[in-house]
Coordinates of C-alpha atoms in Angstrom, one line a residue:
Chain V
M1 CA 1.6 16.1 -22.3
D2 CA -2.2 16.2 -21.7
W3 CA -4.2 13.0 -21.9
M4 CA -6.0 14.0 -25.1
S5 CA -2.7 14.4 -27.0
V6 CA -1.5 11.0 -25.6
A7 CA -4.8 9.4 -26.7
A8 CA -4.6 11.1 -30.2
R9 CA -1.0 9.9 -30.7
L10 CA -1.9 6.3 -29.6
F11 CA -5.3 5.9 -31.1
G12 CA -5.9 8.8 -33.5
T13 CA -9.2 10.5 -33.2
D14 CA -11.2 7.3 -33.1
H15 CA -11.4 6.5 -29.4
A16 CA -14.1 6.7 -26.7
I17 CA -12.1 7.9 -23.7
V18 CA -13.8 10.6 -21.7
A19 CA -12.8 12.8 -18.8
D20 CA -15.3 13.3 -16.0
G21 CA -13.7 15.7 -13.7
D22 CA -10.3 14.1 -12.8
F23 CA -11.4 10.6 -13.8
L24 CA -10.6 9.1 -17.2
C25 CA -12.5 6.1 -18.5
G26 CA -13.4 4.6 -21.8
T27 CA -12.2 2.3 -24.6
A28 CA -10.0 2.6 -27.7
D29 CA -9.1 0.3 -30.5
F30 CA -5.4 -0.6 -31.1
D31 CA -4.1 -2.9 -33.7
G32 CA -7.5 -4.5 -34.0
T33 CA -7.9 -5.1 -30.2
T34 CA -10.2 -3.1 -27.9
L35 CA -8.4 -1.7 -24.8
A36 CA -10.1 -0.5 -21.6
V37 CA -8.6 2.8 -20.5
V38 CA -8.8 3.9 -16.9
G39 CA -6.9 6.7 -15.2
T40 CA -6.8 10.2 -13.8
T41 CA -6.0 13.7 -15.1
N42 CA -5.4 17.3 -13.8
H43 CA -2.7 16.0 -11.5
A44 CA -5.6 14.4 -9.5
A45 CA -5.4 14.1 -5.8
V46 CA -6.6 10.5 -5.4
G47 CA -9.1 10.2 -2.6
V48 CA -11.7 7.6 -1.7
D49 CA -14.2 8.5 -4.4
L50 CA -11.6 8.6 -7.2
A51 CA -10.0 5.3 -6.1
L52 CA -13.4 3.7 -6.0
R53 CA -14.4 5.0 -9.5
Q54 CA -11.2 3.5 -11.0
A55 CA -11.8 0.2 -9.1
R56 CA -15.3 0.0 -10.5
A57 CA -14.1 0.6 -14.0
V58 CA -11.6 -2.2 -13.6
L59 CA -14.2 -4.6 -12.2
D60 CA -16.7 -3.8 -14.9
T61 CA -14.1 -4.6 -17.5
V62 CA -13.2 -7.9 -15.8
A63 CA -16.9 -8.8 -15.5
R64 CA -18.0 -7.9 -19.0
Y65 CA -15.0 -8.2 -21.2
P66 CA -12.8 -11.1 -20.1
G67 CA -9.2 -10.7 -21.2
R68 CA -9.5 -7.1 -22.5
P69 CA -6.2 -5.3 -21.9
L70 CA -6.3 -2.5 -19.4
L71 CA -4.3 0.7 -20.0
L72 CA -3.8 2.9 -16.9
L73 CA -3.2 6.5 -17.6
V74 CA -1.4 8.0 -14.6
D75 CA -1.4 11.7 -13.7
T76 CA -1.6 12.2 -9.9
Q77 CA -0.2 14.5 -7.3
G78 CA -0.6 11.7 -4.8
Q79 CA -3.3 10.7 -2.3
A80 CA -5.8 13.3 -1.2
L81 CA -4.7 14.9 2.1
R82 CA -8.1 15.3 3.7
R83 CA -9.6 14.3 7.0
R84 CA -12.7 12.9 5.3
D85 CA -10.6 10.5 3.2
E86 CA -8.8 9.3 6.3
L87 CA -12.1 8.8 8.1
L88 CA -13.5 6.8 5.2
G89 CA -10.4 4.6 5.0
I90 CA -8.5 5.9 2.0
H91 CA -5.9 3.2 2.6
R92 CA -8.7 0.6 2.1
A93 CA -10.1 2.3 -1.0
M94 CA -6.6 2.3 -2.5
A95 CA -5.9 -1.3 -1.4
H96 CA -9.2 -2.2 -3.0
L97 CA -8.1 -0.6 -6.3
G98 CA -4.8 -2.5 -6.1
C99 CA -6.7 -5.7 -5.5
C100 CA -9.0 -5.1 -8.5
L101 CA -6.0 -4.6 -10.7
D102 CA -4.3 -7.7 -9.3
L103 CA -7.5 -9.7 -9.9
A104 CA -7.6 -8.5 -13.5
R105 CA -4.0 -9.7 -14.0
R106 CA -4.7 -13.1 -12.5
R107 CA -7.7 -13.5 -14.8
G108 CA -5.6 -12.8 -17.9
H109 CA -6.0 -9.1 -18.6
P110 CA -2.8 -7.5 -19.6
V111 CA -2.4 -4.5 -17.3
I112 CA -0.2 -1.7 -18.6
G113 CA 0.6 1.5 -16.8
L114 CA 1.7 4.8 -18.5
V115 CA 2.8 7.8 -16.5
Y116 CA 2.0 10.5 -19.1
D117 CA 2.3 13.5 -16.8
Q118 CA 3.0 13.2 -13.1
A119 CA 3.1 10.4 -10.6
L120 CA 3.5 10.8 -6.8
S121 CA 3.6 8.3 -4.0
G122 CA 0.1 7.2 -2.8
G123 CA -1.7 7.8 -6.0
F124 CA 0.9 5.9 -8.0
I125 CA 1.3 2.8 -5.7
T126 CA -2.2 1.4 -6.5
S127 CA -2.3 2.4 -10.2
G128 CA 0.7 2.4 -12.4
L129 CA 2.9 0.5 -10.0
M130 CA 0.3 -2.3 -9.9
A131 CA 0.5 -2.9 -13.6
D132 CA 2.3 -5.8 -15.1
G133 CA 4.8 -3.2 -16.2
C134 CA 4.8 0.5 -15.7
H135 CA 6.0 2.8 -18.5
A136 CA 6.4 6.6 -18.8
L137 CA 6.8 9.4 -21.2
P138 CA 10.3 10.9 -21.0
Q139 CA 9.0 14.3 -19.9
A140 CA 6.8 12.8 -17.1
E141 CA 7.7 13.5 -13.5
I142 CA 7.8 10.8 -10.9
R143 CA 8.7 11.3 -7.3
V144 CA 7.8 10.8 -3.6
M145 CA 8.6 14.4 -2.8
R146 CA 10.7 17.2 -4.0
V147 CA 14.2 17.7 -2.7
P148 CA 13.4 20.8 -0.5
A149 CA 10.5 19.0 1.1
M150 CA 12.6 15.9 1.6
A151 CA 15.3 18.0 3.3
R152 CA 12.7 19.5 5.6
V153 CA 11.2 16.2 6.6
T154 CA 14.5 14.3 7.0
K155 CA 16.2 17.3 8.6
L156 CA 19.1 16.8 6.2
P157 CA 20.9 19.7 4.3
E158 CA 19.3 20.3 0.9
E159 CA 22.8 20.7 -0.7
L160 CA 23.7 17.2 0.5
L161 CA 20.6 15.7 -1.0
E162 CA 21.1 17.7 -4.3
S163 CA 24.7 16.5 -4.7
L164 CA 23.9 12.9 -3.8
S165 CA 21.0 12.9 -6.2
R166 CA 23.4 13.3 -9.1
T167 CA 25.0 10.0 -8.3
N168 CA 22.4 7.9 -6.5
P169 CA 19.0 7.6 -8.2
V170 CA 17.4 6.7 -4.8
F171 CA 17.4 10.3 -3.7
A172 CA 16.2 12.3 -6.6
P173 CA 12.9 12.7 -8.5
G174 CA 12.9 11.9 -12.1
V175 CA 11.8 9.4 -14.6
A176 CA 15.3 8.3 -15.6
N177 CA 16.0 7.3 -12.0
Y178 CA 12.8 5.2 -11.8
V179 CA 13.9 3.4 -15.0
A180 CA 17.4 2.8 -13.5
M181 CA 15.8 1.4 -10.3
G182 CA 13.5 -0.9 -12.3
G183 CA 10.3 0.9 -11.1
V184 CA 9.6 2.0 -14.7
R185 CA 10.1 -0.6 -17.3
S186 CA 10.6 1.6 -20.3
L187 CA 10.2 5.1 -21.7
W188 CA 8.0 5.6 -24.7
G189 CA 9.7 7.9 -27.1
D190 CA 8.3 9.8 -30.1
D191 CA 6.5 6.7 -31.3
L192 CA 4.0 6.1 -28.5
A193 CA 2.2 3.4 -30.4
A194 CA 5.4 1.4 -30.7
G195 CA 5.8 1.6 -26.9
L196 CA 2.3 0.3 -26.4
R197 CA 2.7 -2.4 -28.9
A198 CA 5.8 -3.6 -27.2
A199 CA 4.2 -3.5 -23.8
L200 CA 1.2 -5.5 -25.0
A201 CA 3.5 -8.1 -26.5
D202 CA 5.3 -8.6 -23.2
R203 CA 3.2 -11.2 -21.5
D204 CA 5.5 -11.9 -18.6
T205 CA 3.5 -11.0 -15.5
T206 CA 6.1 -11.7 -12.9
D207 CA 7.3 -8.8 -10.9
R208 CA 10.9 -8.3 -12.2
R209 CA 11.5 -4.8 -10.9
A210 CA 14.2 -5.7 -8.4
Q211 CA 16.0 -7.8 -11.0
E212 CA 15.8 -4.9 -13.5
G213 CA 16.9 -2.4 -10.9
A214 CA 20.0 -4.5 -10.3
Q215 CA 20.8 -5.0 -14.0
R216 CA 20.4 -1.3 -14.7
G217 CA 22.5 -0.4 -11.7
G218 CA 20.0 1.9 -10.0
R219 CA 18.9 -0.4 -7.2
R220 CA 21.6 -2.9 -6.5
A221 CA 20.7 -4.1 -3.0
A222 CA 17.1 -5.3 -3.3
A223 CA 17.6 -8.2 -5.7
D224 CA 20.5 -9.5 -3.7
V225 CA 18.6 -9.3 -0.4
I226 CA 15.6 -11.1 -1.8
R227 CA 18.0 -13.9 -3.1
R228 CA 19.7 -14.1 0.3
V229 CA 16.3 -14.5 2.1
L230 CA 15.4 -17.3 -0.3
E231 CA 18.7 -19.1 0.3
A232 CA 19.0 -18.5 4.0
Chain K
M1 CA -0.9 -9.4 33.9
T2 CA -1.1 -7.7 30.6
H3 CA 1.8 -6.7 28.5
S4 CA 1.2 -3.6 26.4
F5 CA 1.8 -4.5 22.8
A6 CA 2.2 -0.9 21.9
E7 CA 5.1 -0.4 24.3
M8 CA 7.1 -3.4 23.2
S9 CA 9.9 -3.4 20.7
A10 CA 9.3 -5.3 17.4
R11 CA 11.4 -8.2 18.6
E12 CA 9.6 -8.3 22.0
R13 CA 6.3 -8.4 20.1
L14 CA 7.5 -11.1 17.8
A15 CA 8.6 -13.2 20.8
A16 CA 5.3 -12.7 22.5
V17 CA 3.2 -13.7 19.5
V18 CA 4.9 -16.9 18.4
D19 CA 5.4 -20.1 20.4
A20 CA 8.2 -19.7 22.9
G21 CA 11.7 -20.0 21.4
S22 CA 10.4 -21.0 18.0
F23 CA 11.6 -17.9 16.0
H24 CA 14.4 -18.7 13.5
E25 CA 15.6 -15.4 11.9
W26 CA 16.8 -15.0 8.4
L27 CA 19.4 -12.2 7.7
P28 CA 19.7 -11.6 11.5
P29 CA 21.5 -8.5 12.8
S30 CA 24.7 -10.5 13.1
E31 CA 24.8 -10.5 9.2
R32 CA 24.6 -6.8 9.2
V33 CA 22.4 -6.4 6.1
T34 CA 22.0 -2.7 6.3
S35 CA 20.8 0.2 4.1
P36 CA 23.4 1.1 1.5
H37 CA 22.0 4.7 1.4
L38 CA 21.8 6.0 5.0
A39 CA 25.6 6.2 5.5
Q40 CA 25.8 8.6 2.5
L41 CA 23.4 10.8 4.5
G42 CA 25.3 10.5 7.7
V43 CA 22.3 8.7 9.3
P44 CA 23.0 5.7 11.5
A45 CA 22.0 2.4 10.1
A46 CA 20.3 -0.6 11.9
F47 CA 21.8 -4.1 11.5
D48 CA 18.4 -5.4 10.6
D49 CA 17.3 -2.3 8.7
G50 CA 14.3 -2.0 11.0
V51 CA 12.6 -5.4 10.3
A52 CA 13.1 -8.9 11.7
I53 CA 12.0 -11.8 9.4
G54 CA 12.0 -15.5 9.7
R55 CA 10.2 -18.7 10.4
A56 CA 8.3 -19.6 13.6
A57 CA 5.5 -21.7 15.1
V58 CA 2.2 -20.3 16.3
G59 CA 0.0 -22.7 18.1
G60 CA 2.2 -25.4 16.8
R61 CA 1.8 -24.5 13.1
T62 CA 4.5 -23.1 10.8
V63 CA 4.3 -19.5 9.9
F64 CA 6.6 -17.0 8.3
V65 CA 6.7 -13.8 10.3
A66 CA 8.0 -10.2 10.0
A67 CA 8.1 -7.5 12.6
Q68 CA 8.7 -3.9 11.8
E69 CA 10.5 -1.7 14.4
G70 CA 8.9 1.7 14.8
G71 CA 11.8 2.9 16.8
F72 CA 14.1 2.8 13.7
M73 CA 13.1 5.5 11.3
G74 CA 9.4 5.1 12.2
G75 CA 9.4 1.6 10.6
G76 CA 9.8 3.3 7.3
V77 CA 10.3 1.0 4.3
G78 CA 13.7 1.5 2.6
E79 CA 15.3 -0.6 -0.1
V80 CA 16.7 -3.4 2.2
H81 CA 13.7 -3.3 4.6
G82 CA 11.3 -3.8 1.7
A83 CA 13.5 -6.4 0.1
K84 CA 13.5 -8.5 3.3
L85 CA 9.7 -8.4 3.3
V86 CA 9.6 -9.3 -0.4
G87 CA 12.0 -12.2 0.1
L88 CA 10.0 -13.5 3.0
L89 CA 6.8 -13.4 0.9
R90 CA 8.4 -15.1 -2.1
R91 CA 9.9 -17.7 0.1
A92 CA 6.4 -18.3 1.5
L93 CA 5.1 -18.8 -2.0
R94 CA 7.8 -21.4 -2.5
D95 CA 7.7 -23.2 0.9
R96 CA 4.0 -22.9 1.7
P97 CA 3.8 -22.2 5.5
D98 CA 0.3 -22.2 7.0
A99 CA 0.4 -18.4 7.2
V100 CA 2.4 -15.2 6.9
L101 CA 2.1 -12.8 9.9
V102 CA 3.3 -9.3 9.7
L103 CA 3.6 -7.2 12.9
A104 CA 3.2 -4.0 11.0
E105 CA 4.5 -0.7 12.4
S106 CA 5.4 1.8 9.8
G107 CA 5.1 5.3 8.6
G108 CA 5.2 4.0 5.0
V109 CA 8.0 4.8 2.5
R110 CA 11.2 5.8 4.2
L111 CA 11.8 9.3 2.9
H112 CA 15.6 9.0 3.2
E113 CA 15.4 6.5 0.4
A114 CA 12.3 7.8 -1.1
N115 CA 12.3 6.3 -4.6
A116 CA 13.6 2.9 -3.6
G117 CA 11.1 2.8 -0.8
L118 CA 8.2 3.6 -3.0
I119 CA 9.1 0.8 -5.5
A120 CA 9.8 -1.6 -2.6
V121 CA 6.4 -1.0 -1.0
S122 CA 4.8 -1.8 -4.4
E123 CA 6.9 -5.0 -4.6
V124 CA 5.7 -6.0 -1.1
M125 CA 2.1 -5.4 -2.1
R126 CA 2.4 -7.6 -5.2
A127 CA 4.3 -10.3 -3.4
L128 CA 1.7 -10.3 -0.6
L129 CA -1.2 -10.7 -3.1
D130 CA 0.7 -13.6 -4.7
V131 CA 0.9 -15.3 -1.3
R132 CA -2.8 -14.6 -0.7
A133 CA -3.8 -15.9 -4.2
A134 CA -1.8 -19.1 -3.4
G135 CA -4.2 -19.8 -0.5
I136 CA -1.8 -19.0 2.3
A137 CA -3.4 -17.0 5.1
T138 CA -1.9 -13.5 5.4
V139 CA -2.3 -11.7 8.7
M140 CA -1.5 -8.1 9.8
L141 CA -1.1 -7.3 13.4
I142 CA -1.3 -3.6 14.0
G143 CA -0.5 -2.5 17.5
G144 CA 2.7 -0.5 17.5
A145 CA 2.8 3.0 18.9
N146 CA 3.7 4.5 15.5
G147 CA 0.6 2.9 13.8
C148 CA 0.5 1.7 10.2
F149 CA 0.5 4.4 7.5
G150 CA 1.3 5.3 4.0
G151 CA 2.2 2.6 1.6
M152 CA 2.3 0.1 4.5
G153 CA -1.3 1.1 5.4
I154 CA -2.3 0.1 1.9
V155 CA -0.3 -3.1 1.9
A156 CA -1.8 -4.1 5.3
R157 CA -5.4 -3.9 4.0
C158 CA -4.5 -6.3 1.2
A159 CA -4.1 -9.1 3.7
D160 CA -6.8 -11.6 4.6
T161 CA -7.0 -10.4 8.2
V162 CA -6.2 -7.1 9.9
V163 CA -6.0 -7.3 13.7
M164 CA -5.8 -4.0 15.6
S165 CA -5.8 -2.9 19.2
D166 CA -8.2 -0.2 20.3
I167 CA -5.3 2.2 20.7
A168 CA -3.6 1.4 17.3
R169 CA -3.9 3.5 14.2
H170 CA -4.3 2.5 10.6
A171 CA -4.5 5.1 7.9
M172 CA -2.8 6.7 4.9
S173 CA -1.4 10.2 5.7
G174 CA -0.5 11.2 9.2
P175 CA -2.5 14.1 10.7
E176 CA 0.6 16.3 10.8
V177 CA 0.9 15.9 7.0
I178 CA -2.7 16.8 6.4
E179 CA -2.6 19.7 8.8
S180 CA 0.5 21.1 7.0
A181 CA -1.2 20.8 3.6
H182 CA -4.6 22.2 4.6
G183 CA -4.4 23.7 8.1
A184 CA -5.6 22.7 11.5
G185 CA -9.1 23.5 10.5
E186 CA -8.9 20.5 8.2
F187 CA -7.4 18.1 10.7
D188 CA -6.0 19.3 14.0
S189 CA -3.1 16.9 14.7
R190 CA -2.9 18.0 18.3
D191 CA -6.5 17.0 19.0
R192 CA -5.8 13.4 20.1
A193 CA -9.4 12.4 20.5
L194 CA -10.2 13.6 17.0
V195 CA -7.1 11.8 15.6
W196 CA -8.1 8.5 17.2
R197 CA -11.7 8.6 16.3
T198 CA -10.7 9.3 12.7
T199 CA -7.9 6.6 12.3
G200 CA -7.9 4.5 15.5
G201 CA -8.7 0.8 16.1
K202 CA -12.3 1.4 17.4
H203 CA -13.2 3.5 14.3
R204 CA -11.7 1.0 12.0
W205 CA -13.7 -1.8 13.7
L206 CA -17.0 0.1 13.6
C207 CA -16.5 0.8 9.9
G208 CA -15.5 -2.8 9.0
D209 CA -11.9 -1.9 8.0
C210 CA -10.4 -4.0 10.8
D211 CA -11.4 -7.7 11.1
V212 CA -10.4 -8.3 14.7
L213 CA -10.3 -5.8 17.5
V214 CA -8.3 -6.7 20.6
D215 CA -7.0 -5.0 23.8
D216 CA -3.5 -3.6 23.8
D217 CA -2.2 -6.8 25.1
A218 CA 0.4 -9.3 23.6
D219 CA -1.6 -12.4 24.6
A220 CA -4.7 -11.0 22.9
F221 CA -2.7 -10.4 19.7
R222 CA -1.3 -14.0 19.9
A223 CA -4.8 -15.4 20.4
A224 CA -6.1 -13.4 17.4
A225 CA -3.2 -14.6 15.3
I226 CA -3.9 -18.2 16.1
T227 CA -7.5 -17.8 15.0
A228 CA -6.5 -15.9 11.9
L229 CA -4.3 -18.8 10.6
D230 CA -7.5 -20.4 9.3
A231 CA -9.1 -17.2 8.0
H232 CA -7.9 -17.3 4.5
R233 CA -10.4 -16.1 1.9
P234 CA -9.8 -16.3 -1.8
M235 CA -10.2 -13.0 -3.6
T236 CA -13.0 -13.3 -6.2
L237 CA -14.6 -10.9 -8.7
E238 CA -17.9 -11.3 -6.8
E239 CA -16.3 -10.4 -3.5
L240 CA -14.5 -7.3 -4.9
Q241 CA -17.7 -6.2 -6.5
Q242 CA -19.5 -6.4 -3.2
E243 CA -16.6 -4.6 -1.5
S244 CA -16.8 -1.8 -4.1
A245 CA -20.5 -1.3 -3.5
L246 CA -20.2 -1.3 0.3
L247 CA -17.2 1.1 0.3
Q248 CA -19.2 3.4 -2.0
A249 CA -22.2 3.3 0.2
R250 CA -20.1 4.1 3.2
A251 CA -18.5 7.0 1.4
D252 CA -22.0 8.3 0.4
A253 CA -23.0 8.2 4.0
D254 CA -20.4 10.9 4.6
G255 CA -21.0 13.1 1.6
D256 CA -21.0 16.2 3.8
N257 CA -17.6 15.7 5.5
A258 CA -19.1 14.9 8.9
D259 CA -17.3 13.9 12.0
A260 CA -16.7 10.3 13.1
F261 CA -19.5 10.5 15.6
V262 CA -22.0 11.4 12.9
L263 CA -20.7 8.8 10.5
W264 CA -21.0 6.1 13.2
S265 CA -24.6 7.1 13.9
R266 CA -25.5 7.0 10.3
L267 CA -24.0 3.5 10.0
G268 CA -26.2 2.4 12.8
V269 CA -23.8 2.4 15.8
P270 CA -25.9 2.8 18.9
D271 CA -25.0 5.7 21.2
A272 CA -22.0 6.8 19.2
R273 CA -21.0 9.4 21.7
A274 CA -20.2 6.7 24.2
V275 CA -17.7 4.9 21.9
P276 CA -14.5 6.6 23.1
D277 CA -15.1 5.4 26.7
L278 CA -15.7 1.8 25.8
D279 CA -13.1 -0.9 25.9
A280 CA -12.7 -3.5 23.1
D281 CA -15.0 -6.1 24.7
A282 CA -17.8 -3.5 25.1
L283 CA -17.3 -2.0 21.7
R284 CA -17.2 -5.2 19.6
P285 CA -20.9 -6.0 19.7
R286 CA -21.8 -2.5 18.6
R287 CA -20.7 -2.9 15.1
P288 CA -23.8 -2.9 12.8
A289 CA -24.4 -6.0 10.8
S290 CA -24.5 -4.0 7.6
V291 CA -20.9 -2.9 8.2
A292 CA -19.7 -6.3 9.3
A293 CA -20.1 -7.4 5.7
L294 CA -17.0 -5.2 4.9
A295 CA -14.9 -7.1 7.4
H296 CA -13.3 -10.4 6.7
G297 CA -14.7 -13.0 9.0
G298 CA -17.5 -10.5 9.7
A299 CA -21.3 -10.7 9.1

């Protein structure tokens, strides 16, 4: 789904979100509260400049509108794969964005992530995955890499990965797998507004992804290992 | 006599950095806490899943420490590996050591467990920021031969202090990945000099992305770790606003996709062409004051 349809279904026509290239920014009113919206579109490759633009939008919200909820709209093909971005410290720009979102949370801003189209690795770690809870549309696509590329890099047979991916969510792309592993808290169905309303009402900011991954059966080891370290 | 930090195993590095005999490991190899996924792929597991974690003393003070083993799957973060790091950080939040040290050596998300690894890296990042927000110093020591990349590259820069050797690398995507996406004209992964001046310790120091630059020597890393125990800085709105502005100014200085040499000159590094031949001691004073503001403990 494109971002304008998402915005229309969440906020009607009365919103002030604008796209500037691959960058989304603006505000919208929802249930009488103003939200700050920050994100990316066009399957953006997130490089230094786009990471910094998002970070500034987050910092401006924190500075000027204490407590205003932040909605992160995620559509990214991952980090930009360019020499210039590496030279300029793309890892730092992304860490900076993550730190800005973390600061917003600590200062009382609800931070909600929504993968409305596509989310891949680097572009996702410091956006949706840094939210209090990350949500997704059922038709969205989340992955680190596709199975054929994974087969190439790991030098494992593609058929093996394909067959394992039917039983183990760890191996295969897909929103449902991320829900099972606790990485995505919920899918927003036909009533997107209901999804956002429920996310805004959930004020628990602890990271409960490992726990939810264990409860849902998609990622059983993590919560147990964390507990064992705490008890060792 | 120097001991190359890059050539050591993770456990050798750990032993060299902490006070002699002080390391007490949690979930040691004897407990065989291994990846539940690798066996399904027919890939051998490691009894520590590529990371050692525990409690130790450094200069007589209590620290929690983790060391990633680049020799096992490139230090890639899988479900268990990541959970050990998260457990260590949550335990630090509870038990309040003086610092958390991570001897980071990682290619990022372990692709064999891709989805779980991605979520795990994100959990590590949030747990690290919780520790930092609690006022406990967080320190990354980057000196392994595999460098620190991908999600771990991001996580590392969330710490209070990043220590690198001049031969270490800290970045996001490896040069091979960039070359395969956009060709050798974009980034020639076989040009080692180019790779190092784009992602290596000297470059990160000159640009303010690394806080302490040391020689590739275990004693030097240990000395830097001891100093970093007191280098905690709270993360404030004002500080992040300043960082934003400085990072943008630096990006603007390279609007034309220039080489590292050109960028260094524009940032005010004297005689940029000489940088590759300088050792850490000679290079350190060449970082311009304007850039030092980007480094923690800089200025």
